Structure formats: C-alpha cells, structure tokens
PDB file of C-alpha atoms in Angstrom:
ATOM      1  CA  MET A   1     101.331 -45.850 -42.038  1.00 58.00           C
ATOM      2  CA  THR A   2     101.959 -43.564 -39.027  1.00 62.00           C
ATOM      3  CA  LEU A   3     102.079 -46.526 -36.644  1.00 71.00           C
ATOM      4  CA  LEU A   4     104.503 -48.340 -38.934  1.00 76.00           C
ATOM      5  CA  ILE A   5     106.724 -45.244 -39.097  1.00 70.00           C
ATOM      6  CA  VAL A   6     106.801 -44.647 -35.355  1.00 72.00           C
ATOM      7  CA  SER A   7     107.411 -48.304 -34.540  1.00 83.00           C
ATOM      8  CA  SER A   8     110.234 -48.482 -37.113  1.00 83.00           C
ATOM      9  CA  VAL A   9     112.037 -45.614 -35.385  1.00 77.00           C
ATOM     10  CA  LEU A  10     111.460 -47.119 -31.936  1.00 85.00           C
ATOM     11  CA  VAL A  11     112.651 -50.572 -33.043  1.00 92.00           C
ATOM     12  CA  GLY A  12     115.761 -48.859 -34.431  1.00 87.00           C
ATOM     13  CA  VAL A  13     116.445 -46.974 -31.197  1.00 85.00           C
ATOM     14  CA  PHE A  14     116.028 -50.200 -29.201  1.00 91.00           C
ATOM     15  CA  LEU A  15     118.384 -52.119 -31.532  1.00 93.00           C
ATOM     16  CA  GLY A  16     120.990 -49.358 -31.414  1.00 90.00           C
ATOM     17  CA  ARG A  17     120.812 -48.999 -27.650  1.00 89.00           C
ATOM     18  CA  PHE A  18     120.694 -52.623 -26.519  1.00 91.00           C
ATOM     19  CA  VAL A  19     121.318 -55.079 -29.347  1.00 91.00           C
ATOM     20  CA  LEU A  20     123.784 -54.000 -32.009  1.00 89.00           C
ATOM     21  CA  PRO A  21     127.529 -54.174 -31.302  1.00 89.00           C
ATOM     22  CA  SER A  22     129.465 -50.930 -31.743  1.00 85.00           C
ATOM     23  CA  GLU A  23     131.133 -52.047 -35.021  1.00 86.00           C
ATOM     24  CA  VAL A  24     127.698 -52.387 -36.605  1.00 87.00           C
ATOM     25  CA  ILE A  25     126.698 -48.974 -35.232  1.00 85.00           C
ATOM     26  CA  SER A  26     129.677 -47.413 -37.000  1.00 85.00           C
ATOM     27  CA  TRP A  27     128.484 -48.867 -40.327  1.00 86.00           C
ATOM     28  CA  LEU A  28     124.989 -47.416 -39.903  1.00 84.00           C
ATOM     29  CA  ASP A  29     126.003 -44.122 -41.454  1.00 79.00           C
ATOM     30  CA  SER A  30     126.746 -45.930 -44.730  1.00 84.00           C
ATOM     31  CA  PHE A  31     123.544 -48.019 -44.450  1.00 84.00           C
ATOM     32  CA  VAL A  32     121.544 -44.803 -44.075  1.00 78.00           C
ATOM     33  CA  SER A  33     123.319 -43.318 -47.103  1.00 79.00           C
ATOM     34  CA  VAL A  34     122.567 -46.354 -49.270  1.00 84.00           C
ATOM     35  CA  ALA A  35     118.932 -46.593 -48.119  1.00 81.00           C
ATOM     36  CA  LEU A  36     118.493 -42.879 -48.759  1.00 76.00           C
ATOM     37  CA  GLY A  37     120.019 -43.139 -52.228  1.00 80.00           C
ATOM     38  CA  ILE A  38     117.681 -45.991 -53.201  1.00 82.00           C
ATOM     39  CA  LEU A  39     114.701 -44.160 -51.725  1.00 77.00           C
ATOM     40  CA  VAL A  40     115.373 -40.914 -53.512  1.00 76.00           C
ATOM     41  CA  LEU A  41     115.891 -42.856 -56.751  1.00 83.00           C
ATOM     42  CA  GLY A  42     112.446 -44.423 -56.233  1.00 81.00           C
ATOM     43  CA  VAL A  43     110.865 -41.045 -55.517  1.00 76.00           C
ATOM     44  CA  GLY A  44     112.545 -39.631 -58.637  1.00 80.00           C
ATOM     45  CA  ILE A  45     111.175 -42.441 -60.812  1.00 84.00           C
ATOM     46  CA  GLU A  46     107.674 -41.919 -59.407  1.00 78.00           C
ATOM     47  CA  LEU A  47     107.870 -38.173 -60.017  1.00 76.00           C
ATOM     48  CA  GLY A  48     109.269 -38.723 -63.509  1.00 80.00           C
ATOM     49  CA  GLN A  49     106.476 -41.170 -64.382  1.00 79.00           C
ATOM     50  CA  SER A  50     103.930 -38.555 -63.385  1.00 71.00           C
ATOM     51  CA  GLY A  51     105.007 -36.421 -66.341  1.00 69.00           C
ATOM     52  CA  ASP A  52     106.547 -33.077 -67.090  1.00 69.00           C
ATOM     53  CA  VAL A  53     108.277 -32.081 -63.832  1.00 69.00           C
ATOM     54  CA  LEU A  54     109.964 -28.961 -65.227  1.00 69.00           C
ATOM     55  CA  GLY A  55     106.648 -27.763 -66.644  1.00 75.00           C
ATOM     56  CA  LYS A  56     105.041 -28.331 -63.259  1.00 74.00           C
ATOM     57  CA  ILE A  57     107.781 -26.401 -61.478  1.00 76.00           C
ATOM     58  CA  ARG A  58     106.989 -23.455 -63.765  1.00 78.00           C
ATOM     59  CA  THR A  59     103.299 -23.533 -62.842  1.00 80.00           C
ATOM     60  CA  LEU A  60     104.158 -23.840 -59.142  1.00 83.00           C
ATOM     61  CA  GLY A  61     106.165 -20.578 -59.232  1.00 81.00           C
ATOM     62  CA  TRP A  62     104.755 -18.566 -56.361  1.00 85.00           C
ATOM     63  CA  LYS A  63     104.396 -21.538 -53.982  1.00 89.00           C
ATOM     64  CA  LEU A  64     108.099 -22.340 -54.379  1.00 91.00           C
ATOM     65  CA  VAL A  65     108.847 -18.892 -52.942  1.00 90.00           C
ATOM     66  CA  TRP A  66     106.411 -18.492 -50.092  1.00 94.00           C
ATOM     67  CA  VAL A  67     106.343 -22.049 -48.722  1.00 96.00           C
ATOM     68  CA  PRO A  68     110.065 -22.146 -47.740  1.00 96.00           C
ATOM     69  CA  LEU A  69     109.936 -18.532 -46.509  1.00 97.00           C
ATOM     70  CA  VAL A  70     106.877 -19.101 -44.318  1.00 97.00           C
ATOM     71  CA  ILE A  71     108.199 -22.410 -42.955  1.00 98.00           C
ATOM     72  CA  GLY A  72     111.465 -20.673 -42.043  1.00 98.00           C
ATOM     73  CA  ILE A  73     109.737 -17.777 -40.281  1.00 98.00           C
ATOM     74  CA  GLY A  74     107.295 -20.117 -38.501  1.00 98.00           C
ATOM     75  CA  SER A  75     110.084 -22.430 -37.280  1.00 98.00           C
ATOM     76  CA  ILE A  76     112.203 -19.622 -35.861  1.00 98.00           C
ATOM     77  CA  GLY A  77     109.141 -17.824 -34.449  1.00 98.00           C
ATOM     78  CA  GLY A  78     107.866 -20.965 -32.742  1.00 98.00           C
ATOM     79  CA  ALA A  79     111.277 -21.674 -31.200  1.00 98.00           C
ATOM     80  CA  VAL A  80     111.591 -18.057 -29.974  1.00 97.00           C
ATOM     81  CA  VAL A  81     108.150 -18.122 -28.320  1.00 97.00           C
ATOM     82  CA  MET A  82     108.947 -21.441 -26.613  1.00 97.00           C
ATOM     83  CA  GLY A  83     112.412 -20.091 -25.705  1.00 96.00           C
ATOM     84  CA  ARG A  84     110.789 -17.241 -23.769  1.00 96.00           C
ATOM     85  CA  PHE A  85     108.862 -19.756 -21.650  1.00 95.00           C
ATOM     86  CA  LEU A  86     112.029 -21.778 -21.073  1.00 94.00           C
ATOM     87  CA  GLY A  87     114.038 -18.678 -20.138  1.00 93.00           C
ATOM     88  CA  LEU A  88     116.389 -18.905 -23.141  1.00 94.00           C
ATOM     89  CA  PRO A  89     117.837 -15.706 -24.650  1.00 95.00           C
ATOM     90  CA  PHE A  90     116.514 -14.691 -28.074  1.00 96.00           C
ATOM     91  CA  ASN A  91     119.746 -15.394 -29.937  1.00 95.00           C
ATOM     92  CA  GLU A  92     119.928 -18.994 -28.623  1.00 96.00           C
ATOM     93  CA  SER A  93     116.303 -19.986 -29.242  1.00 97.00           C
ATOM     94  CA  SER A  94     116.245 -18.392 -32.713  1.00 97.00           C
ATOM     95  CA  ALA A  95     119.529 -20.077 -33.690  1.00 97.00           C
ATOM     96  CA  VAL A  96     118.231 -23.473 -32.505  1.00 97.00           C
ATOM     97  CA  GLY A  97     115.029 -22.920 -34.503  1.00 97.00           C
ATOM     98  CA  ALA A  98     117.041 -21.924 -37.576  1.00 97.00           C
ATOM     99  CA  GLY A  99     118.569 -25.427 -37.662  1.00 96.00           C
ATOM    100  CA  PHE A 100     115.343 -26.516 -39.463  1.00 96.00           C
ATOM    101  CA  GLY A 101     116.020 -30.154 -38.507  1.00 94.00           C
ATOM    102  CA  TRP A 102     119.575 -30.306 -39.837  1.00 88.00           C
ATOM    103  CA  TYR A 103     120.947 -31.476 -36.492  1.00 83.00           C
ATOM    104  CA  SER A 104     124.506 -32.342 -37.449  1.00 74.00           C
ATOM    105  CA  LEU A 105     125.245 -28.949 -38.975  1.00 82.00           C
ATOM    106  CA  SER A 106     123.402 -26.718 -36.477  1.00 87.00           C
ATOM    107  CA  GLY A 107     124.878 -28.632 -33.523  1.00 83.00           C
ATOM    108  CA  VAL A 108     128.431 -28.424 -34.850  1.00 79.00           C
ATOM    109  CA  LEU A 109     128.115 -24.754 -35.854  1.00 84.00           C
ATOM    110  CA  LEU A 110     126.892 -23.645 -32.429  1.00 89.00           C
ATOM    111  CA  THR A 111     129.445 -25.776 -30.579  1.00 81.00           C
ATOM    112  CA  GLN A 112     132.219 -24.157 -32.593  1.00 81.00           C
ATOM    113  CA  ILE A 113     131.146 -20.538 -32.698  1.00 86.00           C
ATOM    114  CA  TYR A 114     129.181 -20.247 -29.445  1.00 90.00           C
ATOM    115  CA  ARG A 115     128.952 -22.715 -26.550  1.00 84.00           C
ATOM    116  CA  VAL A 116     129.041 -26.500 -26.220  1.00 79.00           C
ATOM    117  CA  ASP A 117     125.785 -26.733 -24.258  1.00 82.00           C
ATOM    118  CA  THR A 118     123.919 -24.625 -26.830  1.00 89.00           C
ATOM    119  CA  GLY A 119     125.413 -26.852 -29.535  1.00 86.00           C
ATOM    120  CA  ALA A 120     124.108 -29.923 -27.729  1.00 83.00           C
ATOM    121  CA  LEU A 121     120.691 -28.284 -27.317  1.00 91.00           C
ATOM    122  CA  ALA A 122     120.576 -27.440 -31.032  1.00 92.00           C
ATOM    123  CA  PHE A 123     121.653 -30.967 -31.927  1.00 85.00           C
ATOM    124  CA  LEU A 124     118.983 -32.601 -29.748  1.00 87.00           C
ATOM    125  CA  ALA A 125     116.238 -30.128 -30.684  1.00 94.00           C
ATOM    126  CA  ASN A 126     116.862 -30.739 -34.369  1.00 92.00           C
ATOM    127  CA  VAL A 127     117.054 -34.518 -33.894  1.00 87.00           C
ATOM    128  CA  PHE A 128     113.662 -34.235 -32.216  1.00 91.00           C
ATOM    129  CA  ARG A 129     112.447 -32.044 -35.066  1.00 95.00           C
ATOM    130  CA  GLU A 130     113.317 -34.777 -37.556  1.00 91.00           C
ATOM    131  CA  VAL A 131     111.768 -37.536 -35.450  1.00 89.00           C
ATOM    132  CA  LEU A 132     108.650 -35.452 -34.705  1.00 93.00           C
ATOM    133  CA  ALA A 133     108.432 -34.568 -38.406  1.00 95.00           C
ATOM    134  CA  ILE A 134     108.417 -38.271 -39.292  1.00 91.00           C
ATOM    135  CA  ILE A 135     105.543 -38.757 -36.843  1.00 90.00           C
ATOM    136  CA  THR A 136     103.542 -35.593 -37.619  1.00 94.00           C
ATOM    137  CA  ILE A 137     103.823 -35.396 -41.446  1.00 95.00           C
ATOM    138  CA  PRO A 138     101.276 -38.187 -42.069  1.00 94.00           C
ATOM    139  CA  ILE A 139      98.931 -36.720 -39.435  1.00 94.00           C
ATOM    140  CA  VAL A 140      99.167 -33.142 -40.753  1.00 96.00           C
ATOM    141  CA  ALA A 141      98.715 -34.385 -44.334  1.00 96.00           C
ATOM    142  CA  LYS A 142      95.531 -36.168 -43.321  1.00 94.00           C
ATOM    143  CA  PHE A 143      93.907 -33.496 -41.185  1.00 95.00           C
ATOM    144  CA  LEU A 144      95.233 -30.097 -42.356  1.00 95.00           C
ATOM    145  CA  GLY A 145      96.468 -30.359 -45.931  1.00 95.00           C
ATOM    146  CA  ASN A 146      99.361 -31.155 -48.218  1.00 96.00           C
ATOM    147  CA  LEU A 147     101.277 -27.878 -48.105  1.00 96.00           C
ATOM    148  CA  GLU A 148     100.998 -27.848 -44.313  1.00 97.00           C
ATOM    149  CA  ALA A 149     102.501 -31.352 -44.265  1.00 97.00           C
ATOM    150  CA  ILE A 150     105.767 -29.982 -45.689  1.00 97.00           C
ATOM    151  CA  ALA A 151     106.258 -27.664 -42.686  1.00 97.00           C
ATOM    152  CA  PRO A 152     107.294 -30.137 -39.948  1.00 97.00           C
ATOM    153  CA  GLY A 153     110.161 -31.476 -42.080  1.00 96.00           C
ATOM    154  CA  GLY A 154     111.963 -28.152 -42.555  1.00 96.00           C
ATOM    155  CA  ALA A 155     115.322 -28.733 -44.232  1.00 93.00           C
ATOM    156  CA  THR A 156     114.866 -32.522 -44.099  1.00 93.00           C
ATOM    157  CA  THR A 157     112.162 -32.448 -46.803  1.00 94.00           C
ATOM    158  CA  MET A 158     114.843 -32.648 -49.494  1.00 87.00           C
ATOM    159  CA  ASP A 159     116.101 -36.028 -48.255  1.00 84.00           C
ATOM    160  CA  VAL A 160     115.047 -37.940 -45.130  1.00 85.00           C
ATOM    161  CA  THR A 161     111.382 -36.939 -45.040  1.00 91.00           C
ATOM    162  CA  LEU A 162     110.913 -36.568 -48.826  1.00 91.00           C
ATOM    163  CA  PRO A 163     109.818 -40.209 -49.345  1.00 87.00           C
ATOM    164  CA  LEU A 164     107.354 -39.810 -46.490  1.00 90.00           C
ATOM    165  CA  ILE A 165     105.836 -36.686 -48.059  1.00 94.00           C
ATOM    166  CA  SER A 166     105.674 -38.443 -51.413  1.00 92.00           C
ATOM    167  CA  LYS A 167     103.801 -41.346 -49.755  1.00 90.00           C
ATOM    168  CA  THR A 168     101.328 -39.222 -47.807  1.00 93.00           C
ATOM    169  CA  THR A 169     100.627 -36.322 -50.221  1.00 95.00           C
ATOM    170  CA  ASP A 170     100.744 -35.893 -54.026  1.00 92.00           C
ATOM    171  CA  GLU A 171     103.336 -35.251 -56.774  1.00 89.00           C
ATOM    172  CA  GLU A 172     102.920 -31.483 -56.767  1.00 90.00           C
ATOM    173  CA  THR A 173     103.514 -31.338 -53.015  1.00 94.00           C
ATOM    174  CA  THR A 174     106.543 -33.622 -53.344  1.00 93.00           C
ATOM    175  CA  ILE A 175     108.171 -31.214 -55.800  1.00 91.00           C
ATOM    176  CA  ILE A 176     107.416 -28.212 -53.558  1.00 94.00           C
ATOM    177  CA  ALA A 177     108.771 -30.190 -50.580  1.00 95.00           C
ATOM    178  CA  PHE A 178     112.052 -30.954 -52.333  1.00 91.00           C
ATOM    179  CA  VAL A 179     112.606 -27.327 -53.342  1.00 90.00           C
ATOM    180  CA  THR A 180     111.622 -26.163 -49.836  1.00 94.00           C
ATOM    181  CA  GLY A 181     114.096 -28.576 -48.230  1.00 92.00           C
ATOM    182  CA  ALA A 182     116.850 -27.467 -50.604  1.00 87.00           C
ATOM    183  CA  VAL A 183     116.219 -23.759 -49.948  1.00 89.00           C
ATOM    184  CA  LEU A 184     116.046 -24.213 -46.160  1.00 92.00           C
ATOM    185  CA  SER A 185     119.178 -26.408 -46.152  1.00 88.00           C
ATOM    186  CA  ALA A 186     121.029 -23.745 -48.101  1.00 85.00           C
ATOM    187  CA  VAL A 187     120.230 -21.026 -45.557  1.00 89.00           C
ATOM    188  CA  VAL A 188     120.981 -23.033 -42.351  1.00 91.00           C
ATOM    189  CA  PRO A 189     124.745 -22.240 -42.465  1.00 86.00           C
ATOM    190  CA  ILE A 190     123.888 -18.550 -42.956  1.00 89.00           C
ATOM    191  CA  LEU A 191     121.016 -18.137 -40.478  1.00 94.00           C
ATOM    192  CA  VAL A 192     122.393 -20.100 -37.496  1.00 93.00           C
ATOM    193  CA  PRO A 193     125.561 -17.921 -37.167  1.00 91.00           C
ATOM    194  CA  PHE A 194     123.494 -14.808 -37.917  1.00 94.00           C
ATOM    195  CA  PHE A 195     120.959 -15.374 -35.124  1.00 96.00           C
ATOM    196  CA  ILE A 196     123.466 -16.547 -32.526  1.00 94.00           C
ATOM    197  CA  GLY A 197     125.528 -13.404 -33.193  1.00 92.00           C
ATOM    198  CA  LEU A 198     122.616 -11.056 -32.498  1.00 89.00           C
ATOM    199  CA  VAL A 199     123.559 -10.704 -28.827  1.00 72.00           C
ATOM    200  CA  LYS A 200     127.073 -10.392 -27.477  1.00 54.00           C
ATOM    201  CA  ILE A 201     128.141 -13.160 -25.109  1.00 49.00           C
ATOM    202  CA  GLY A 202     128.700 -12.121 -21.481  1.00 47.00           C
TER     203      GLY A 202
ATOM    204  CA  MET B   1     123.530 -33.671 -50.309  1.00 54.00           C
ATOM    205  CA  GLU B   2     124.919 -33.681 -53.865  1.00 66.00           C
ATOM    206  CA  LYS B   3     124.218 -37.425 -53.900  1.00 71.00           C
ATOM    207  CA  VAL B   4     120.534 -36.828 -53.222  1.00 71.00           C
ATOM    208  CA  ILE B   5     120.283 -34.480 -56.193  1.00 75.00           C
ATOM    209  CA  ILE B   6     122.107 -36.942 -58.481  1.00 84.00           C
ATOM    210  CA  PHE B   7     119.894 -39.890 -57.439  1.00 83.00           C
ATOM    211  CA  LEU B   8     116.765 -37.795 -57.812  1.00 78.00           C
ATOM    212  CA  ALA B   9     117.853 -36.613 -61.262  1.00 85.00           C
ATOM    213  CA  VAL B  10     118.623 -40.173 -62.394  1.00 90.00           C
ATOM    214  CA  GLY B  11     115.227 -41.299 -61.052  1.00 85.00           C
ATOM    215  CA  LEU B  12     113.427 -38.450 -62.825  1.00 83.00           C
ATOM    216  CA  PHE B  13     115.171 -39.361 -66.078  1.00 88.00           C
ATOM    217  CA  ILE B  14     114.277 -43.066 -65.762  1.00 88.00           C
ATOM    218  CA  GLY B  15     110.677 -42.281 -64.869  1.00 84.00           C
ATOM    219  CA  TYR B  16     110.170 -39.557 -67.468  1.00 82.00           C
ATOM    220  CA  ARG B  17     111.679 -41.585 -70.300  1.00 85.00           C
ATOM    221  CA  GLY B  18     109.544 -44.568 -69.279  1.00 83.00           C
ATOM    222  CA  LEU B  19     112.595 -46.815 -68.916  1.00 84.00           C
ATOM    223  CA  ILE B  20     110.729 -49.010 -66.411  1.00 81.00           C
ATOM    224  CA  PRO B  21     108.842 -51.744 -68.317  1.00 82.00           C
ATOM    225  CA  GLU B  22     105.036 -51.733 -67.907  1.00 78.00           C
ATOM    226  CA  LYS B  23     105.276 -55.036 -66.005  1.00 79.00           C
ATOM    227  CA  PHE B  24     107.292 -53.416 -63.184  1.00 79.00           C
ATOM    228  CA  ARG B  25     105.268 -50.202 -62.921  1.00 76.00           C
ATOM    229  CA  SER B  26     104.548 -50.714 -59.219  1.00 80.00           C
ATOM    230  CA  LEU B  27     108.212 -51.360 -58.426  1.00 81.00           C
ATOM    231  CA  PRO B  28     109.233 -47.759 -57.523  1.00 77.00           C
ATOM    232  CA  GLY B  29     106.382 -47.539 -54.988  1.00 77.00           C
ATOM    233  CA  LYS B  30     107.462 -50.792 -53.376  1.00 82.00           C
ATOM    234  CA  ILE B  31     111.105 -49.691 -53.316  1.00 79.00           C
ATOM    235  CA  THR B  32     110.211 -46.461 -51.505  1.00 76.00           C
ATOM    236  CA  THR B  33     108.073 -48.250 -48.902  1.00 78.00           C
ATOM    237  CA  VAL B  34     110.665 -50.917 -48.069  1.00 82.00           C
ATOM    238  CA  GLY B  35     113.488 -48.358 -48.282  1.00 79.00           C
ATOM    239  CA  LEU B  36     111.651 -45.906 -46.018  1.00 77.00           C
ATOM    240  CA  ILE B  37     111.128 -48.477 -43.280  1.00 83.00           C
ATOM    241  CA  SER B  38     114.770 -49.604 -43.350  1.00 84.00           C
ATOM    242  CA  LEU B  39     115.952 -45.985 -43.378  1.00 78.00           C
ATOM    243  CA  LEU B  40     113.898 -45.241 -40.260  1.00 78.00           C
ATOM    244  CA  VAL B  41     115.182 -48.352 -38.458  1.00 86.00           C
ATOM    245  CA  PHE B  42     118.808 -47.449 -39.339  1.00 85.00           C
ATOM    246  CA  MET B  43     118.316 -43.875 -38.193  1.00 76.00           C
ATOM    247  CA  GLY B  44     116.708 -44.957 -34.959  1.00 80.00           C
ATOM    248  CA  ALA B  45     119.642 -47.309 -34.358  1.00 86.00           C
ATOM    249  CA  MET B  46     122.085 -44.442 -34.969  1.00 82.00           C
ATOM    250  CA  LEU B  47     120.315 -42.350 -32.334  1.00 78.00           C
ATOM    251  CA  GLY B  48     120.051 -45.284 -29.899  1.00 84.00           C
ATOM    252  CA  GLY B  49     123.695 -46.209 -30.424  1.00 85.00           C
ATOM    253  CA  ASP B  50     124.954 -42.658 -29.800  1.00 82.00           C
ATOM    254  CA  ALA B  51     126.080 -42.802 -26.151  1.00 81.00           C
ATOM    255  CA  THR B  52     126.539 -39.015 -25.781  1.00 75.00           C
ATOM    256  CA  LEU B  53     123.092 -38.355 -27.159  1.00 72.00           C
ATOM    257  CA  MET B  54     121.471 -40.951 -24.914  1.00 77.00           C
ATOM    258  CA  ALA B  55     123.323 -39.589 -21.851  1.00 78.00           C
ATOM    259  CA  ASN B  56     122.228 -36.009 -22.538  1.00 72.00           C
ATOM    260  CA  ILE B  57     118.673 -36.846 -23.413  1.00 72.00           C
ATOM    261  CA  GLY B  58     117.495 -36.492 -19.818  1.00 77.00           C
ATOM    262  CA  THR B  59     119.008 -33.099 -19.016  1.00 70.00           C
ATOM    263  CA  LEU B  60     118.635 -31.138 -22.244  1.00 81.00           C
ATOM    264  CA  GLY B  61     116.014 -33.447 -23.677  1.00 87.00           C
ATOM    265  CA  LEU B  62     112.846 -31.755 -22.454  1.00 91.00           C
ATOM    266  CA  GLN B  63     113.989 -28.279 -23.545  1.00 94.00           C
ATOM    267  CA  ALA B  64     115.060 -29.645 -26.913  1.00 94.00           C
ATOM    268  CA  PHE B  65     111.792 -31.529 -27.346  1.00 95.00           C
ATOM    269  CA  LEU B  66     109.699 -28.447 -26.573  1.00 96.00           C
ATOM    270  CA  LEU B  67     111.753 -26.235 -28.923  1.00 97.00           C
ATOM    271  CA  ALA B  68     111.344 -28.769 -31.735  1.00 97.00           C
ATOM    272  CA  LEU B  69     107.628 -29.096 -31.102  1.00 97.00           C
ATOM    273  CA  ALA B  70     107.195 -25.293 -31.060  1.00 98.00           C
ATOM    274  CA  ALA B  71     109.150 -24.900 -34.319  1.00 98.00           C
ATOM    275  CA  ILE B  72     106.906 -27.498 -35.973  1.00 98.00           C
ATOM    276  CA  VAL B  73     103.669 -26.005 -34.614  1.00 98.00           C
ATOM    277  CA  GLY B  74     104.796 -22.490 -35.614  1.00 97.00           C
ATOM    278  CA  SER B  75     105.645 -23.466 -39.169  1.00 98.00           C
ATOM    279  CA  VAL B  76     102.520 -25.599 -39.706  1.00 97.00           C
ATOM    280  CA  LEU B  77     100.213 -22.863 -38.398  1.00 97.00           C
ATOM    281  CA  LEU B  78     101.885 -20.157 -40.468  1.00 97.00           C
ATOM    282  CA  VAL B  79     101.670 -22.218 -43.673  1.00 97.00           C
ATOM    283  CA  PHE B  80      98.020 -22.959 -42.852  1.00 97.00           C
ATOM    284  CA  GLY B  81      97.295 -19.247 -42.302  1.00 96.00           C
ATOM    285  CA  VAL B  82      99.107 -17.990 -45.400  1.00 95.00           C
ATOM    286  CA  ASN B  83      97.529 -20.727 -47.516  1.00 92.00           C
ATOM    287  CA  ARG B  84      94.084 -19.630 -46.322  1.00 91.00           C
ATOM    288  CA  VAL B  85      94.705 -15.917 -46.928  1.00 90.00           C
ATOM    289  CA  GLY B  86      96.132 -16.757 -50.358  1.00 84.00           C
ATOM    290  CA  LYS B  87      92.961 -18.602 -51.325  1.00 84.00           C
ATOM    291  CA  MET B  88      90.805 -15.670 -50.228  1.00 85.00           C
ATOM    292  CA  VAL B  89      92.934 -13.224 -52.218  1.00 85.00           C
ATOM    293  CA  ALA B  90      92.570 -15.514 -55.236  1.00 81.00           C
ATOM    294  CA  ILE B  91      88.782 -15.316 -54.903  1.00 81.00           C
ATOM    295  CA  THR B  92      88.727 -11.528 -54.559  1.00 82.00           C
ATOM    296  CA  ARG B  93      91.040 -11.035 -57.526  1.00 79.00           C
ATOM    297  CA  GLY B  94      89.138 -13.575 -59.584  1.00 74.00           C
ATOM    298  CA  ASN B  95      85.856 -11.710 -58.996  1.00 68.00           C
ATOM    299  CA  ALA B  96      87.420  -8.360 -59.841  1.00 63.00           C
ATOM    300  CA  SER B  97      88.961  -9.409 -63.137  1.00 57.00           C
ATOM    301  CA  LYS B  98      86.067 -11.724 -63.998  1.00 49.00           C
ATOM    302  CA  THR B  99      88.371 -14.508 -65.047  1.00 47.00           C
ATOM    303  CA  SER B 100      85.918 -17.321 -64.622  1.00 47.00           C
ATOM    304  CA  LYS B 101      88.687 -19.907 -64.664  1.00 48.00           C
ATOM    305  CA  THR B 102      90.391 -18.486 -61.555  1.00 47.00           C
ATOM    306  CA  VAL B 103      87.079 -18.069 -59.784  1.00 45.00           C
ATOM    307  CA  SER B 104      85.891 -21.592 -60.335  1.00 48.00           C
ATOM    308  CA  LYS B 105      89.292 -22.951 -59.357  1.00 48.00           C
ATOM    309  CA  ALA B 106      89.418 -20.814 -56.229  1.00 48.00           C
ATOM    310  CA  MET B 107      85.811 -21.649 -55.374  1.00 49.00           C
ATOM    311  CA  ASN B 108      86.596 -25.314 -55.557  1.00 51.00           C
ATOM    312  CA  ASN B 109      89.448 -24.823 -53.121  1.00 49.00           C
ATOM    313  CA  THR B 110      87.522 -22.844 -50.563  1.00 47.00           C
ATOM    314  CA  THR B 111      84.937 -23.908 -48.041  1.00 44.00           C
ATOM    315  CA  CYS B 112      81.859 -21.887 -47.035  1.00 43.00           C
ATOM    316  CA  LYS B 113      83.559 -21.129 -43.733  1.00 42.00           C
ATOM    317  CA  GLY B 114      86.400 -19.372 -45.540  1.00 42.00           C
ATOM    318  CA  GLU B 115      83.991 -17.116 -47.418  1.00 42.00           C
ATOM    319  CA  GLY B 116      82.136 -16.251 -44.234  1.00 40.00           C
ATOM    320  CA  GLU B 117      85.316 -14.885 -42.712  1.00 39.00           C
ATOM    321  CA  VAL B 118      85.813 -12.408 -45.587  1.00 35.00           C
TER     322      VAL B 118
END
C-alpha cells in the first residue's frame, strides 16, 4: 500500500512537471475536488455500514479532546525545536508548524500579514507535511499504533488523508481522525496569526 | 470544506440505512481505493505543474522539509507518550476502584514492558 501511495504521488509530480499541458493543469483543482468528494462519500458509506457512529462518538469522548490537542502541541513543538537548529525565530517556526498541513491557508496568511518568504516557507513546509503524511501514515499505523497514525496528517485528516487512515487503521480511528482534522483546521486561521504576532518585526 | 462534511454525511446516511444492496457490499472499499490513487496522482500533478513551487523547492525546500518532518515526529511522539501514560493511569484507577471491567480492558491494552515502567 505504501509503495503504491508513494509511486502515485511521484507519477503525478512527473506528469505535472513534464507531460501535462498547462490547460490540463488548471483543471486539476476540479479533478481533485471530484475525486475527494467521491472518496469521502465512500468513507462515509463504510463508516455508516459499521453501525452507530453517533453512539461511537459518545463513547470516544475523551480521545476526541486530547488527540487534536496533543497533535497540535506536538506539531508546533517539533517545528520550534527544528527552527532553533535552522536559526529561525520562534514566531516564524511556530507559525509554520501551526499550519498543520493546510498549505494554501497558512502560506497565504503569512504572505499577507508577515513576509513573502515566510509565506513561501509555510506553504512548502505544509505541502511537505501533507506528502510526508501520505507516506508515513501507513508506516506509523503498522509499527506504532492507530492513534499515532492520525498525527502526521494534522488538519488534512478531515479530507485528503482521511481515506488513507480509513484504509490503514479501523473505524474508531477514522472517526477520531475526522474530528481531529476538523478541530485542527478550525484553529489554523487563529493560531497562525497568533504565533507570528508573538514577536515584533524589525 | 463544507463539501467534505456534506459528502461524508450523505455517505454515513447511505451506509447506516443499508441503502447499498448486499450484492455491492464491497463497492465502497473499491471506490475509496481507486479514488485514493487518482486523488494522489492529481495532487502530485498539481505540485509538479506549479512552476513557482518547483522553482523555490531548491532554496527553501530543505528548511521546509525539515520543519515538516519535525512537526510530524513531534506530534507522533507526543500522541505515543500521552497514549501510554493514559493506559497506565487507566490501570491504576481500575485497581483502585476494583472495576474489573476497566482492569481487564486496560490489561489487554498494555504490555509487560508498560507495567515494568510504573
């Protein structure tokens, strides 16, 4: 599964870079939307077939609180530690980490309210987070555990990486992953401006 | 984002109500596999076709890669740690209140190594 996932992404990058004409590239956004819609529909049907989802959410209670919280803290903490090694100021590394994989939003936010280069860094870092999540989720699920497998995806676990989590873990984890992704997505527009504003520019 | 919630809700409804005939039970699984692969190819193509992204990937790329990797490692390790502590707390509490159900459940979830660390 992992090999198939990685090669799919690489084939895509190759096609986009060298094969597809630019008109086709501009349609890709809609293709992604349609594919995502179908996928999420499939995941929904699978979850629904597994029984009483609302009842399960009730029994999951505590996990739905701490999993998103801990993933958020771990993401920002990891980025800050790495930022120190790279010589980045705290506000920049924490804001990049607080993108949680939502590259379009974190990149645009930082470009607008801070600096273009930091925006580009946040965009790329969160693109990498999504791509690395796609690669690491199956590995983490296999060797560490299901809840741990939600962590790499960050905010993307409510859409792009949700089908992957549903394929490599179980129904309970898929529900936790969706809620986690939704919670983290909701706080990206709050946390990114908050962290970048912690230090005055210049 | 709203679209995702709508599609998921429709899927949940279809699945929960059993609107998929028994004959096509394996269909949702197949849809997600085929859909996942095409989604990944499309996304890869979007990245590959983005000239600005590809031009910047050399200069900012390494920094960005390391930040992403660190964010993933940080979050995975923290979930792993909290999960572990949580299981130990469950055992301690279970023993204290003598609720055999919690104990047996927690025992099942915990390895000998985990108990040794307490």
